Amino acid sequence: MDVKSAKQSGKHIPGKRFRYMIMFILLSAFVIAIALFLLFYDYSEPSDINPQAHLANSTTKDPFISSTKTHEKSTKVHVHTSSTPYPVTQTNPIRRLIFAHTIFRHGSRAPSKNANNTYYPRGRGQLTDRGYNHSFMLGRFLKKRYVGTGFLSDFMKPSEMEWRFRAVERCLATASAVAAGMFKTEERKWLTVPITTNHANQDKLLNTPVHSCDIFESAMEKACPNLEADNHRDESAIMYECAGSNHPIFQKISIDDSDKYINDYKNNVPVPDFICENIEVISEEYMKYRNLKNGIGKPVIIKFRFGVLIDTLLENLKTAWTNNLANKESLKFKVYSTLVLKKNQTTMQ
Ligand SMILES: *[C@@H]1O[C@H](CO)[C@@H](O)[C@H](O)[C@H]1NC(C)=O
Ligand SMILES: *[C@@H]1O[C@H](CO)[C@@H](O)[C@H](O)[C@H]1NC(C)=O
Ligand SMILES: *[C@@H]1O[C@H](CO)[C@@H](O)[C@H](O)[C@H]1NC(C)=O
Ligand SMILES: *[C@@H]1O[C@H](CO)[C@@H](O)[C@H](O)[C@H]1NC(C)=O
């Protein structure tokens, strides 16, 4: 009935309807035109150099960049090539990058416990082939971004860089693979970078000794009161409880097994069907424990865990800027990697 009456009323005023339609179409076209303009307008500042041409130049010289293109596509890595959002200085009107930080953890690894030797010949906690491959690919991405554009010397100049890693084998191994990806070429198959590490106990930057600090301990105790009291149960199980979650999948496996299954799954190691079917929920629930442990949402804990590192990053930026204003050469690329281990794990795994 409604449709019919609407049709009828439409018939009475066809001209008016038509005008409304035309107005609507014109208005839509106008809005779409504005949206397209805003979307594609080049917001970058005018520049004396043409970054596109610069990039194109170095790209053609580097046989590796074109050969890694498909990899970058498949991992959905975004390379900024159209314009460079680098700051403009008063003293130097040409926009250019003066400093960059790169921070990562490590590539895919073997589980920390119960790693089957057949699949993980390097042993528990160590990078897998997939981990090395992906780290190398990250290096190729960084090569394109920082070496291919001429920001870093393609022959690898140590004074331009600092590679600072926590003394954990999988972090150091990741660094070597990333560095090889960045600097290795057909001619220099052997090229990599100097990597710095410190003994775990003396590494205030990447392994802040949080557990020796009362304020940290009391913040953790507040976040998870049972942690100190219960020495018999696994830390992850207690913290998972503190995170306020209780998924039934953990009646079948322990929360601590998640590490094994998640890493098995990522590295194409066969896992039981029910693990395969529930891998997303296992990962999600496991993250709740990990987030509590890392202090996500708990500023005091975050400050302790990462404050020294963040402070260092800010200092690096200040130093780079000051040196730039003074026309002084200084380090322009710093790479860091660290990870939070369980309380007693301070060794090289
Ligand atoms: C590109 O390469 C040519 C020849 O090697 C050189 O003359 C030119 O200055 C380069 N352009 C840039 C932007 O580096
Ligand atoms: C390790 O994997 C192999 C091959 O799947 C299997 O035969 C072996 O039983 C596994 N070892 C353990 C300890 O699970
Ligand atoms: C590295 O990983 C990528 C993406 O997963 C894959 O396409 C490529 O074949 C791998 N390379 C090697 C040498 O295994
Ligand atoms: C962890 O370290 C503490 C203090 O050094 C020690 O008492 C405890 O037994 C260790 N726990 C484990 C599981 O190794």
XYZ file of C-alpha atoms and ligand atoms in Angstrom:
405
model
C 0.000 0.000 0.000
C 2.744 2.471 0.980
C 4.714 1.788 -2.170
C 1.643 2.243 -4.263
C 0.645 5.553 -2.676
C 4.180 6.868 -2.920
C 4.222 6.016 -6.598
C 0.958 7.803 -7.037
C 2.062 10.961 -5.274
C 5.289 10.847 -7.343
C 3.226 10.910 -10.461
C 1.610 14.177 -9.408
C 4.876 16.118 -9.198
C 7.384 14.537 -11.585
C 9.105 17.862 -12.389
C 9.812 18.693 -8.760
C 11.218 15.228 -8.094
C 13.466 15.492 -11.120
C 14.825 18.857 -9.982
C 15.550 17.438 -6.542
C 17.336 14.516 -8.132
C 19.526 16.760 -10.302
C 20.315 18.952 -7.281
C 21.183 15.885 -5.261
C 23.479 14.541 -7.995
C 25.228 17.899 -8.404
C 25.674 18.231 -4.659
C 27.075 14.692 -4.419
C 29.465 15.365 -7.301
C 30.651 18.518 -5.528
C 31.222 16.693 -2.221
C 33.060 13.863 -4.000
C 35.236 16.371 -5.871
C 36.208 18.070 -2.582
C 36.914 14.720 -0.955
C 39.144 13.649 -3.863
C 40.960 16.963 -3.753
C 41.613 16.641 -0.012
C 42.691 13.028 -0.469
C 45.183 13.562 -3.254
C 46.395 17.049 -2.531
C 50.132 17.066 -1.840
C 50.418 18.568 1.633
C 54.220 18.552 1.652
C 56.186 21.760 1.802
C 57.872 22.885 -1.389
C 61.349 21.485 -1.631
C 64.606 22.223 -3.409
C 65.257 18.560 -3.979
C 62.962 16.143 -5.672
C 62.822 13.146 -3.339
C 61.146 11.050 -5.986
C 63.997 11.588 -8.432
C 66.533 10.986 -5.684
C 64.860 7.733 -4.738
C 64.500 6.646 -8.351
C 68.212 7.282 -8.874
C 69.353 5.133 -5.993
C 66.719 2.497 -6.642
C 68.003 1.771 -10.106
C 71.532 1.439 -8.744
C 70.540 -1.158 -6.171
C 69.776 -4.552 -7.681
C 68.298 -5.787 -4.378
C 65.560 -3.267 -4.014
C 63.596 -4.343 -7.068
C 64.084 -8.001 -6.197
C 62.521 -7.525 -2.752
C 59.506 -5.597 -3.979
C 57.183 -8.589 -3.989
C 58.149 -9.471 -0.431
C 57.317 -6.005 0.751
C 53.977 -6.185 -0.942
C 53.152 -9.503 0.653
C 53.981 -8.262 4.140
C 52.060 -5.025 3.537
C 54.996 -2.818 4.450
C 54.291 0.767 3.536
C 57.175 2.663 1.983
C 56.742 6.386 1.930
C 58.025 7.516 -1.446
C 55.805 10.326 -2.707
C 57.023 13.079 -0.417
C 59.245 13.331 2.609
C 57.665 14.835 5.753
C 61.038 15.903 7.096
C 61.478 19.108 9.094
C 62.633 22.339 7.523
C 65.407 24.152 9.367
C 66.078 27.858 9.266
C 69.740 27.336 8.495
C 69.104 24.748 5.841
C 65.952 25.267 3.839
C 66.319 21.929 2.067
C 64.122 19.384 3.789
C 66.097 16.388 4.843
C 66.028 13.641 7.398
C 68.613 14.165 10.122
C 67.921 11.257 12.465
C 65.955 8.015 12.669
C 65.273 5.437 15.371
C 64.397 1.860 14.563
C 63.059 -0.344 17.338
C 62.016 -3.960 17.115
C 61.934 -7.113 19.197
C 62.957 -10.240 17.285
C 61.865 -12.568 14.524
C 59.824 -15.765 14.876
C 61.368 -18.073 17.432
C 61.185 -21.486 18.974
C 59.043 -21.904 22.117
C 60.761 -21.242 25.459
C 59.734 -24.675 26.713
C 59.116 -28.046 25.039
C 60.566 -27.045 21.696
C 60.693 -30.171 19.539
C 64.265 -30.561 18.204
C 63.028 -31.903 14.895
C 61.532 -28.530 14.078
C 63.764 -26.321 16.161
C 67.323 -27.596 15.729
C 68.721 -24.314 17.124
C 67.045 -24.948 20.452
C 64.417 -23.292 22.596
C 63.984 -19.541 22.342
C 66.180 -19.267 19.231
C 65.119 -17.734 15.921
C 63.700 -20.117 13.348
C 64.426 -19.961 9.615
C 61.239 -17.992 9.278
C 62.509 -15.589 11.957
C 65.811 -15.070 10.101
C 64.059 -14.682 6.772
C 61.608 -12.096 8.065
C 64.355 -10.187 9.878
C 66.330 -10.090 6.639
C 63.226 -8.821 4.854
C 62.823 -6.082 7.459
C 66.438 -5.170 6.629
C 65.540 -4.952 2.931
C 62.660 -2.635 3.803
C 64.999 -0.425 5.862
C 67.555 -0.546 3.044
C 65.046 0.914 0.665
C 63.974 3.548 3.150
C 67.319 4.637 4.573
C 70.121 3.364 2.317
C 68.368 3.605 -1.037
C 67.484 7.247 -0.345
C 71.093 8.129 0.468
C 70.402 8.839 4.153
C 72.942 6.164 5.182
C 76.085 5.296 3.223
C 75.522 2.169 1.164
C 79.071 0.948 1.936
C 78.079 0.921 5.672
C 79.751 3.580 7.760
C 79.837 2.601 11.459
C 80.107 6.216 12.630
C 76.651 6.922 11.228
C 74.948 4.256 13.306
C 74.525 2.545 16.629
C 73.038 -0.923 16.926
C 72.339 -1.522 20.568
C 70.767 -4.817 21.615
C 69.885 -6.622 24.755
C 72.123 -9.631 25.490
C 69.542 -12.182 24.449
C 70.551 -14.417 21.565
C 67.335 -14.014 19.609
C 67.575 -10.214 19.759
C 71.210 -10.247 18.646
C 70.483 -12.772 15.892
C 67.620 -10.612 14.645
C 69.959 -7.609 14.583
C 72.525 -9.476 12.450
C 69.867 -10.557 9.978
C 68.295 -7.080 9.744
C 71.737 -5.523 9.262
C 72.647 -8.031 6.555
C 69.381 -7.229 4.807
C 70.245 -3.546 4.960
C 73.812 -3.605 3.718
C 74.593 -6.890 2.008
C 74.834 -6.622 -1.799
C 75.914 -8.920 -4.633
C 79.393 -7.356 -4.443
C 79.586 -7.238 -0.651
C 78.034 -10.519 0.347
C 79.782 -10.401 3.695
C 78.724 -6.940 4.821
C 76.971 -6.377 8.137
C 77.257 -3.892 11.048
C 78.944 -3.692 14.462
C 76.425 -4.596 17.158
C 76.735 -3.508 20.778
C 75.410 -5.334 23.789
C 75.974 -5.273 27.537
C 75.958 -7.992 30.120
C 72.305 -8.376 31.119
C 72.953 -7.317 34.718
C 74.700 -4.124 33.669
C 72.265 -3.125 30.967
C 70.271 -0.317 32.551
C 68.989 0.848 29.168
C 67.540 -2.336 27.742
C 67.186 -4.396 30.896
C 66.280 -1.947 33.634
C 66.724 -3.881 36.900
C 63.124 -3.308 37.911
C 62.927 -6.216 40.323
C 65.429 -4.661 42.661
C 63.163 -1.661 43.114
C 60.563 -1.548 45.870
C 58.227 0.831 44.056
C 58.089 -1.491 41.059
C 57.553 -4.547 43.227
C 54.728 -2.900 45.138
C 53.087 -1.723 41.893
C 53.227 -5.286 40.591
C 51.898 -6.590 43.884
C 49.003 -4.182 43.631
C 48.339 -5.284 40.056
C 48.568 -8.941 41.005
C 48.570 -9.579 44.774
C 48.928 -13.373 44.493
C 52.134 -13.231 42.501
C 54.543 -13.004 45.441
C 52.498 -15.178 47.767
C 52.228 -18.194 45.478
C 55.635 -19.643 44.608
C 54.305 -23.025 43.603
C 52.283 -22.084 40.569
C 53.430 -20.764 37.259
C 53.748 -16.992 37.044
C 51.696 -16.801 33.852
C 48.767 -18.711 35.373
C 48.679 -16.408 38.400
C 48.920 -13.272 36.264
C 46.236 -14.519 33.897
C 43.924 -14.813 36.880
C 44.895 -11.304 37.985
C 44.050 -10.057 34.489
C 40.493 -11.068 35.349
C 40.036 -13.550 32.539
C 39.164 -17.231 32.629
C 38.652 -18.770 29.209
C 37.580 -22.459 29.214
C 40.305 -23.357 26.668
C 42.710 -23.172 29.612
C 41.058 -26.168 31.183
C 42.546 -28.140 28.292
C 45.961 -26.483 28.153
C 47.770 -24.305 30.682
C 48.208 -20.609 29.931
C 51.937 -21.277 30.029
C 51.583 -23.717 27.092
C 50.303 -20.846 24.951
C 53.861 -19.766 24.246
C 54.625 -23.182 22.769
C 51.458 -23.439 20.703
C 51.555 -19.877 19.394
C 55.160 -20.287 18.285
C 54.524 -23.752 16.829
C 51.608 -22.374 14.882
C 53.572 -19.368 13.591
C 56.431 -21.589 12.469
C 54.251 -24.134 10.671
C 54.956 -26.852 13.211
C 51.987 -29.262 13.398
C 49.692 -28.570 16.385
C 46.587 -30.473 17.588
C 43.394 -29.557 15.712
C 41.728 -27.892 18.692
C 44.758 -25.597 19.033
C 44.578 -24.694 15.372
C 40.873 -23.908 15.669
C 41.370 -21.806 18.801
C 44.661 -20.123 18.002
C 43.145 -16.647 17.881
C 41.461 -16.897 21.252
C 44.604 -18.457 22.767
C 46.689 -15.563 21.438
C 44.191 -12.994 22.657
C 43.942 -14.485 26.144
C 47.702 -14.935 26.381
C 48.109 -11.237 25.554
C 46.015 -10.366 28.611
C 48.653 -12.001 30.795
C 51.470 -10.401 28.794
C 49.887 -6.957 28.961
C 49.491 -7.144 32.703
C 53.105 -8.236 33.024
C 54.313 -5.374 30.820
C 52.175 -2.875 32.683
C 49.874 -1.927 29.794
C 47.423 0.538 31.343
C 49.548 0.786 34.494
C 51.704 3.910 34.159
C 53.976 3.147 37.143
C 54.948 -0.235 35.728
C 55.381 1.096 32.202
C 57.635 3.869 33.511
C 59.850 1.341 35.232
C 60.026 -1.034 32.319
C 60.468 1.442 29.491
C 61.162 4.848 31.055
C 64.926 4.709 30.674
C 64.619 3.704 27.027
C 62.052 6.406 26.202
C 64.188 9.004 27.949
C 67.177 7.889 25.880
C 65.192 8.150 22.652
C 64.223 11.728 23.507
C 67.834 12.587 24.373
C 68.969 11.105 21.045
C 66.573 13.365 19.194
C 67.730 16.430 21.114
C 71.384 15.619 20.460
C 70.750 15.063 16.757
C 68.891 18.354 16.507
C 71.547 20.317 18.419
C 74.313 18.853 16.278
C 72.346 19.603 13.159
C 71.963 23.257 14.134
C 75.685 23.427 14.873
C 76.486 21.729 11.547
C 78.249 18.977 13.487
C 78.360 15.413 12.210
C 76.743 12.944 14.571
C 75.111 9.546 14.730
C 71.968 9.561 12.652
C 70.588 6.072 12.901
C 70.028 4.180 16.144
C 68.603 0.714 16.320
C 67.398 -0.934 19.522
C 65.920 -4.235 20.505
C 64.945 -5.607 23.876
C 62.318 -7.803 25.455
C 60.889 -8.473 28.871
C 61.788 -11.900 30.181
C 60.404 -13.694 33.181
C 61.758 -12.548 36.491
C 64.614 -15.032 36.733
C 65.553 -15.175 33.070
C 68.549 -12.927 32.657
C 70.570 -15.308 30.525
C 71.400 -15.405 26.846
C 68.190 -17.034 25.593
C 71.093 10.889 -10.348
O 72.174 10.300 -11.011
C 72.805 11.156 -11.974
C 73.867 10.335 -12.697
O 74.443 9.349 -11.862
C 73.370 12.365 -11.241
O 73.978 13.252 -12.182
C 72.271 13.085 -10.526
O 72.796 14.169 -9.766
C 71.538 12.129 -9.583
N 70.404 12.787 -8.995
C 70.181 12.771 -7.696
C 68.969 13.516 -7.262
O 70.887 12.197 -6.888
C 58.913 -34.186 17.495
O 58.354 -34.218 16.191
C 58.544 -35.457 15.543
C 58.035 -35.310 14.106
O 56.712 -34.855 14.089
C 57.827 -36.551 16.305
O 58.054 -37.805 15.674
C 58.363 -36.596 17.728
O 57.612 -37.501 18.506
C 58.277 -35.220 18.374
N 58.958 -35.221 19.662
C 58.371 -34.881 20.773
C 59.191 -34.925 22.002
O 57.196 -34.518 20.801
C 60.983 -15.547 3.079
O 59.634 -15.322 3.416
C 58.851 -14.834 2.351
C 57.473 -14.482 2.889
O 56.990 -15.372 3.811
C 58.801 -15.899 1.255
O 58.059 -15.438 0.165
C 60.215 -16.207 0.813
O 60.210 -17.242 -0.113
C 61.088 -16.570 1.971
N 62.455 -16.655 1.515
C 63.225 -17.697 1.773
C 64.615 -17.641 1.200
O 62.837 -18.622 2.451
C 64.388 -16.917 41.065
O 65.356 -16.135 41.748
C 65.178 -16.114 43.158
C 66.140 -15.111 43.746
O 67.335 -15.046 43.030
C 65.331 -17.529 43.707
O 65.144 -17.524 45.094
C 64.298 -18.430 43.049
O 64.484 -19.769 43.453
C 64.418 -18.369 41.535
N 63.308 -19.090 40.958
C 63.461 -19.914 39.935
C 62.210 -20.571 39.412
O 64.539 -20.175 39.423
